[in-house]
Short mmCIF file of C-alpha atoms in Angstrom, two decimals:
data_model
loop_
_atom_site.label_atom_id
_atom_site.label_comp_id
_atom_site.label_asym_id
_atom_site.label_seq_id
_atom_site.Cartn_x
_atom_site.Cartn_y
_atom_site.Cartn_z
CA MET A 1 27.28 22.68 -36.91
CA LEU A 2 27.84 19.25 -35.34
CA LYS A 3 27.85 16.07 -37.44
CA PHE A 4 27.23 12.55 -36.12
CA LYS A 5 27.51 9.34 -38.11
CA ALA A 6 26.38 5.96 -36.72
CA ASP A 7 26.29 2.37 -37.94
CA ILE A 8 22.52 2.77 -37.92
CA LEU A 9 20.57 6.01 -37.48
CA PHE A 10 16.99 5.74 -36.18
CA PRO A 11 15.09 8.95 -37.12
CA ILE A 12 11.83 7.23 -35.93
CA ASN A 13 9.67 9.03 -38.52
CA VAL A 14 11.29 7.00 -41.35
CA PRO A 15 12.91 3.53 -41.47
CA PRO A 16 16.43 3.12 -39.99
CA ILE A 17 19.28 4.48 -42.11
CA PRO A 18 22.51 2.40 -42.26
CA GLY A 19 25.45 4.80 -41.96
CA GLY A 20 23.07 7.73 -41.50
CA ILE A 21 24.39 11.18 -40.66
CA LEU A 22 22.75 13.60 -38.23
CA ILE A 23 23.43 17.35 -38.44
CA THR A 24 22.66 19.57 -35.43
CA ASP A 25 23.58 23.06 -34.29
CA ASN A 26 25.60 23.58 -31.10
CA SER A 27 22.44 23.61 -28.97
CA GLY A 28 21.40 20.16 -30.24
CA LYS A 29 18.63 21.31 -32.58
CA ILE A 30 18.40 18.94 -35.54
CA HIS A 31 18.96 20.56 -38.92
CA ASP A 32 19.23 17.58 -41.25
CA VAL A 33 19.26 13.79 -41.58
CA ILE A 34 21.42 12.59 -44.45
CA TYR A 35 21.29 9.32 -46.41
CA PRO A 36 24.93 8.44 -47.27
CA ASP A 37 23.97 6.67 -50.51
CA LYS A 38 22.36 9.87 -51.80
CA MET A 39 25.33 12.14 -51.09
CA ASP A 40 27.34 13.70 -53.92
CA TYR A 41 29.70 15.61 -51.61
CA GLU A 42 32.02 14.85 -48.69
CA ILE A 43 31.32 15.71 -45.06
CA THR A 44 34.31 16.31 -42.80
CA ASP A 45 34.79 16.70 -39.03
CA MET A 46 32.24 14.03 -38.15
CA CYS A 47 31.84 12.27 -34.82
CA VAL A 48 31.70 8.59 -35.85
CA LEU A 49 29.78 6.32 -33.47
CA ASN A 50 30.12 2.54 -33.32
CA GLY A 51 26.53 1.50 -32.70
CA PHE A 52 23.15 3.09 -33.28
CA LEU A 53 21.92 6.63 -32.76
CA CYS A 54 18.31 7.40 -31.88
CA PRO A 55 16.21 10.02 -30.07
CA GLY A 56 16.19 9.90 -26.29
CA PHE A 57 13.86 7.40 -24.62
CA ILE A 58 10.76 8.36 -22.65
CA ASN A 59 9.83 6.52 -19.45
CA SER A 60 6.07 6.91 -19.67
CA HIS A 61 5.27 5.48 -16.22
CA ALA A 62 7.53 5.66 -13.18
CA HIS A 63 7.10 5.66 -9.39
CA LEU A 64 10.33 7.42 -8.45
CA GLU A 65 9.43 7.75 -4.77
CA LEU A 66 9.12 3.94 -4.55
CA SER A 67 12.62 3.30 -5.94
CA HIS A 68 13.79 2.10 -2.52
CA LEU A 69 11.47 -0.91 -2.89
CA ALA A 70 13.49 -2.39 -5.77
CA ASN A 71 13.91 -6.15 -5.16
CA GLN A 72 11.85 -5.86 -1.95
CA ILE A 73 8.53 -7.20 -3.28
CA THR A 74 7.77 -10.93 -3.54
CA PRO A 75 7.43 -11.78 -7.25
CA SER A 76 4.67 -13.80 -8.93
CA LYS A 77 2.11 -13.34 -6.13
CA GLY A 78 -0.41 -11.29 -8.08
CA LEU A 79 -1.44 -7.65 -7.96
CA ASN A 80 -3.29 -7.89 -4.65
CA ASN A 81 -0.22 -9.11 -2.76
CA PHE A 82 1.94 -6.60 -4.63
CA ILE A 83 -0.17 -3.67 -3.42
CA LEU A 84 -0.31 -4.98 0.15
CA GLU A 85 3.48 -5.30 0.26
CA ILE A 86 3.95 -1.83 -1.24
CA GLN A 87 1.77 -0.30 1.47
CA ASP A 88 3.54 -2.28 4.19
CA LYS A 89 7.08 -1.36 3.08
CA ARG A 90 6.81 2.06 1.43
CA ASN A 91 7.33 4.16 4.60
CA ASN A 92 11.08 3.86 4.99
CA ASP A 93 13.83 6.11 6.32
CA LYS A 94 13.66 9.44 4.46
CA GLU A 95 17.39 9.52 3.73
CA ARG A 96 17.26 6.03 2.22
CA ILE A 97 14.26 6.98 0.08
CA LEU A 98 16.03 10.11 -1.21
CA GLU A 99 19.20 8.15 -1.94
CA ALA A 100 17.21 5.60 -3.97
CA ILE A 101 15.41 8.40 -5.85
CA LEU A 102 18.70 10.06 -6.75
CA ASN A 103 20.20 6.75 -7.88
CA ALA A 104 17.16 5.94 -10.05
CA ASP A 105 17.39 9.36 -11.68
CA GLU A 106 21.07 8.75 -12.52
CA VAL A 107 20.37 5.25 -13.86
CA MET A 108 17.69 6.58 -16.22
CA LEU A 109 20.01 9.32 -17.49
CA LYS A 110 22.81 6.81 -18.17
CA ASN A 111 20.41 4.57 -20.08
CA GLY A 112 19.35 7.21 -22.57
CA ILE A 113 16.10 8.33 -20.97
CA VAL A 114 15.41 12.05 -21.45
CA ALA A 115 11.85 12.45 -20.14
CA VAL A 116 9.81 10.78 -17.40
CA ALA A 117 6.11 10.63 -16.51
CA ASP A 118 6.37 10.14 -12.74
CA ILE A 119 3.61 9.16 -10.31
CA CYS A 120 3.73 11.02 -6.96
CA ASN A 121 1.83 10.41 -3.74
CA SER A 122 3.99 12.91 -1.83
CA GLY A 123 6.51 15.65 -2.58
CA ILE A 124 9.61 13.74 -1.50
CA SER A 125 10.96 13.42 -5.07
CA PHE A 126 10.45 17.07 -6.04
CA ILE A 127 13.89 18.40 -5.00
CA VAL A 128 15.73 15.68 -6.93
CA LYS A 129 13.58 16.26 -10.02
CA ALA A 130 14.04 20.02 -9.84
CA LYS A 131 17.83 19.55 -10.07
CA SER A 132 17.76 16.68 -12.58
CA LYS A 133 18.97 16.81 -16.18
CA LEU A 134 15.88 14.81 -17.14
CA TYR A 135 12.53 16.37 -18.06
CA TYR A 136 9.84 15.26 -15.60
CA HIS A 137 6.09 15.53 -15.59
CA SER A 138 4.85 14.77 -12.09
CA PHE A 139 1.40 13.17 -11.89
CA ILE A 140 0.05 13.95 -8.41
CA GLU A 141 -1.87 10.74 -7.86
CA LEU A 142 -4.99 10.72 -5.68
CA PHE A 143 -6.93 7.90 -3.99
CA GLY A 144 -10.32 8.18 -2.31
CA SER A 145 -13.32 5.87 -2.57
CA ASP A 146 -15.28 7.71 0.14
CA SER A 147 -17.40 10.38 -1.58
CA ASN A 148 -17.60 12.41 1.62
CA LYS A 149 -13.82 12.89 1.64
CA ALA A 150 -13.48 13.89 -2.01
CA ASN A 151 -12.93 17.61 -1.34
CA THR A 152 -10.29 16.96 1.34
CA VAL A 153 -8.36 14.55 -0.90
CA PHE A 154 -8.56 16.91 -3.87
CA GLU A 155 -7.31 19.87 -1.79
CA TYR A 156 -4.33 17.78 -0.64
CA GLY A 157 -3.51 17.04 -4.29
CA CYS A 158 -3.73 20.73 -5.17
CA SER A 159 -1.35 21.61 -2.32
CA LEU A 160 1.23 19.15 -3.72
CA LEU A 161 0.67 20.61 -7.17
CA LYS A 162 1.52 24.10 -5.90
CA GLU A 163 4.62 22.73 -4.15
CA ALA A 164 5.83 21.14 -7.39
CA ARG A 165 5.21 24.26 -9.46
CA LYS A 166 7.06 26.46 -6.98
CA LEU A 167 10.14 24.38 -7.83
CA GLY A 168 9.53 24.88 -11.54
CA LEU A 169 8.25 21.35 -12.14
CA ASN A 170 5.57 20.46 -14.65
CA ALA A 171 2.79 18.65 -12.82
CA SER A 172 -0.91 17.80 -12.81
CA VAL A 173 -3.42 16.14 -10.48
CA THR A 174 -4.64 12.71 -11.58
CA PRO A 175 -6.66 9.73 -10.26
CA HIS A 176 -4.80 6.53 -9.40
CA SER A 177 -7.35 4.46 -11.31
CA PHE A 178 -11.07 4.28 -11.96
CA TYR A 179 -11.62 1.85 -9.08
CA ALA A 180 -9.63 3.76 -6.46
CA VAL A 181 -11.60 7.03 -6.58
CA SER A 182 -15.22 7.92 -5.95
CA SER A 183 -17.22 9.46 -8.77
CA ASN A 184 -17.17 12.72 -6.77
CA LEU A 185 -13.36 12.77 -6.60
CA LEU A 186 -13.01 11.73 -10.24
CA ASN A 187 -15.35 14.55 -11.23
CA LEU A 188 -13.33 17.13 -9.24
CA ILE A 189 -10.07 15.99 -10.85
CA CYS A 190 -11.50 15.85 -14.36
CA ARG A 191 -13.18 19.25 -14.20
CA TYR A 192 -9.95 20.80 -12.90
CA ALA A 193 -7.98 19.12 -15.68
CA GLU A 194 -10.52 20.35 -18.21
CA ASN A 195 -10.34 23.96 -17.00
CA GLU A 196 -6.54 23.93 -16.80
CA ASN A 197 -6.01 21.72 -19.89
CA GLN A 198 -3.89 19.29 -17.88
CA LEU A 199 -2.54 15.81 -18.57
CA LEU A 200 -4.13 12.77 -16.90
CA SER A 201 -2.62 9.33 -16.27
CA LEU A 202 -4.55 6.36 -14.86
CA HIS A 203 -3.69 2.78 -14.02
CA HIS A 204 -6.17 0.91 -16.21
CA LEU A 205 -7.12 -2.79 -16.20
CA GLU A 206 -3.83 -3.77 -14.63
CA SER A 207 -5.49 -7.02 -13.56
CA GLU A 208 -8.71 -8.88 -14.21
CA GLU A 209 -9.79 -7.98 -10.67
CA GLU A 210 -10.77 -4.52 -11.89
CA LEU A 211 -13.30 -5.96 -14.33
CA HIS A 212 -14.94 -8.09 -11.63
CA TYR A 213 -15.20 -5.05 -9.36
CA PHE A 214 -17.05 -3.00 -11.96
CA LEU A 215 -19.17 -5.84 -13.29
CA ASN A 216 -20.51 -7.16 -9.98
CA LYS A 217 -18.46 -5.68 -7.09
CA SER A 218 -16.63 -8.92 -6.37
CA GLY A 219 -13.08 -10.19 -6.16
CA PRO A 220 -9.84 -9.18 -4.39
CA ILE A 221 -10.41 -5.43 -4.72
CA VAL A 222 -13.38 -5.68 -2.36
CA SER A 223 -11.37 -7.57 0.26
CA ARG A 224 -8.42 -5.21 -0.18
CA MET A 225 -10.62 -2.17 0.38
CA LYS A 226 -11.99 -3.75 3.56
CA TYR A 227 -8.44 -4.56 4.72
CA PHE A 228 -7.52 -0.87 4.38
CA ASN A 229 -10.82 0.21 6.02
CA VAL A 230 -11.94 1.98 2.85
CA ASP A 231 -15.68 2.69 2.68
CA ILE A 232 -17.02 1.38 -0.64
CA ASP A 233 -20.69 1.23 0.35
CA SER A 234 -21.49 4.04 -2.08
CA PHE A 235 -19.96 2.19 -5.03
CA ASN A 236 -22.57 0.54 -7.22
CA PRO A 237 -21.22 -1.81 -9.92
CA SER A 238 -22.12 -0.57 -13.39
CA GLY A 239 -22.00 -3.94 -15.16
CA LYS A 240 -19.65 -2.28 -17.68
CA THR A 241 -15.90 -1.91 -18.05
CA PRO A 242 -14.24 0.90 -16.03
CA LEU A 243 -13.70 3.04 -19.13
CA GLN A 244 -17.27 2.55 -20.32
CA THR A 245 -18.47 3.49 -16.84
CA TYR A 246 -16.63 6.79 -16.56
CA ALA A 247 -15.93 7.80 -20.17
CA ASP A 248 -18.38 10.69 -20.02
CA LEU A 249 -16.57 12.23 -17.04
CA LEU A 250 -13.19 12.36 -18.77
CA PRO A 251 -12.39 15.78 -20.28
CA LYS A 252 -12.30 15.60 -24.06
CA ASN A 253 -9.75 18.41 -24.40
CA CYS A 254 -7.07 16.71 -22.27
CA HIS A 255 -4.50 14.13 -23.23
CA LYS A 256 -5.03 10.92 -21.24
CA LEU A 257 -2.52 8.12 -20.62
CA LEU A 258 -4.03 4.75 -19.67
CA VAL A 259 -1.25 2.62 -18.19
CA HIS A 260 -0.96 -1.21 -18.27
CA ASN A 261 -4.17 -2.20 -20.14
CA THR A 262 -3.30 -5.84 -19.44
CA TYR A 263 -6.92 -6.96 -19.71
#
């Protein structure tokens, strides 16, 4: 057995324990959490830590393949400008992208992160993740507002999913957001997730623009779609929030992570 004592132990399921002691087996499986003020015996051979001890952190939303864009985006210009700059700068030298991915993986490990929910638009990060000490779930993120292209986009996502699983990675296909997919594509993704009992992760109400788009098809999202030559003629505003609009399509048996929720 291994014994660890810290200035403060954070079991998470109960309040922090000053001077708490953690007992594990050699594989790291936790066997006991001990309150020092309730002990009537002495524990020897302890590893004493100056600081606090807690479970590993989870990064619940990462874009590992965009790590090379750190400090490359103009701050405080709003979501619309952010997305335009991402699209303009994301296609960089492959070696530089891989180097940034590897560095980001190492930084997370050194900072106590043990598991990552990572958004993927390609398979460039798969090799690094397959060799990483971190646990990854790769969300294969799909875009597609043109209903006529829904099958093609979905098949591309499934091909990336197979690529990830061949490397032993946990992965699932997911929509980018409610506004960036047609109802046809959202339905394909959701029915697949339902049949396979897969995880879903969506960017949700990251900005107020998303509300305007669903309420009356106005605002920066419309101009951004036109800038990228995305056909949104088939989109009819529901006059409701995005979640109210598509709630019935979401599979009830699947865990869903809505990211941002700023508005």
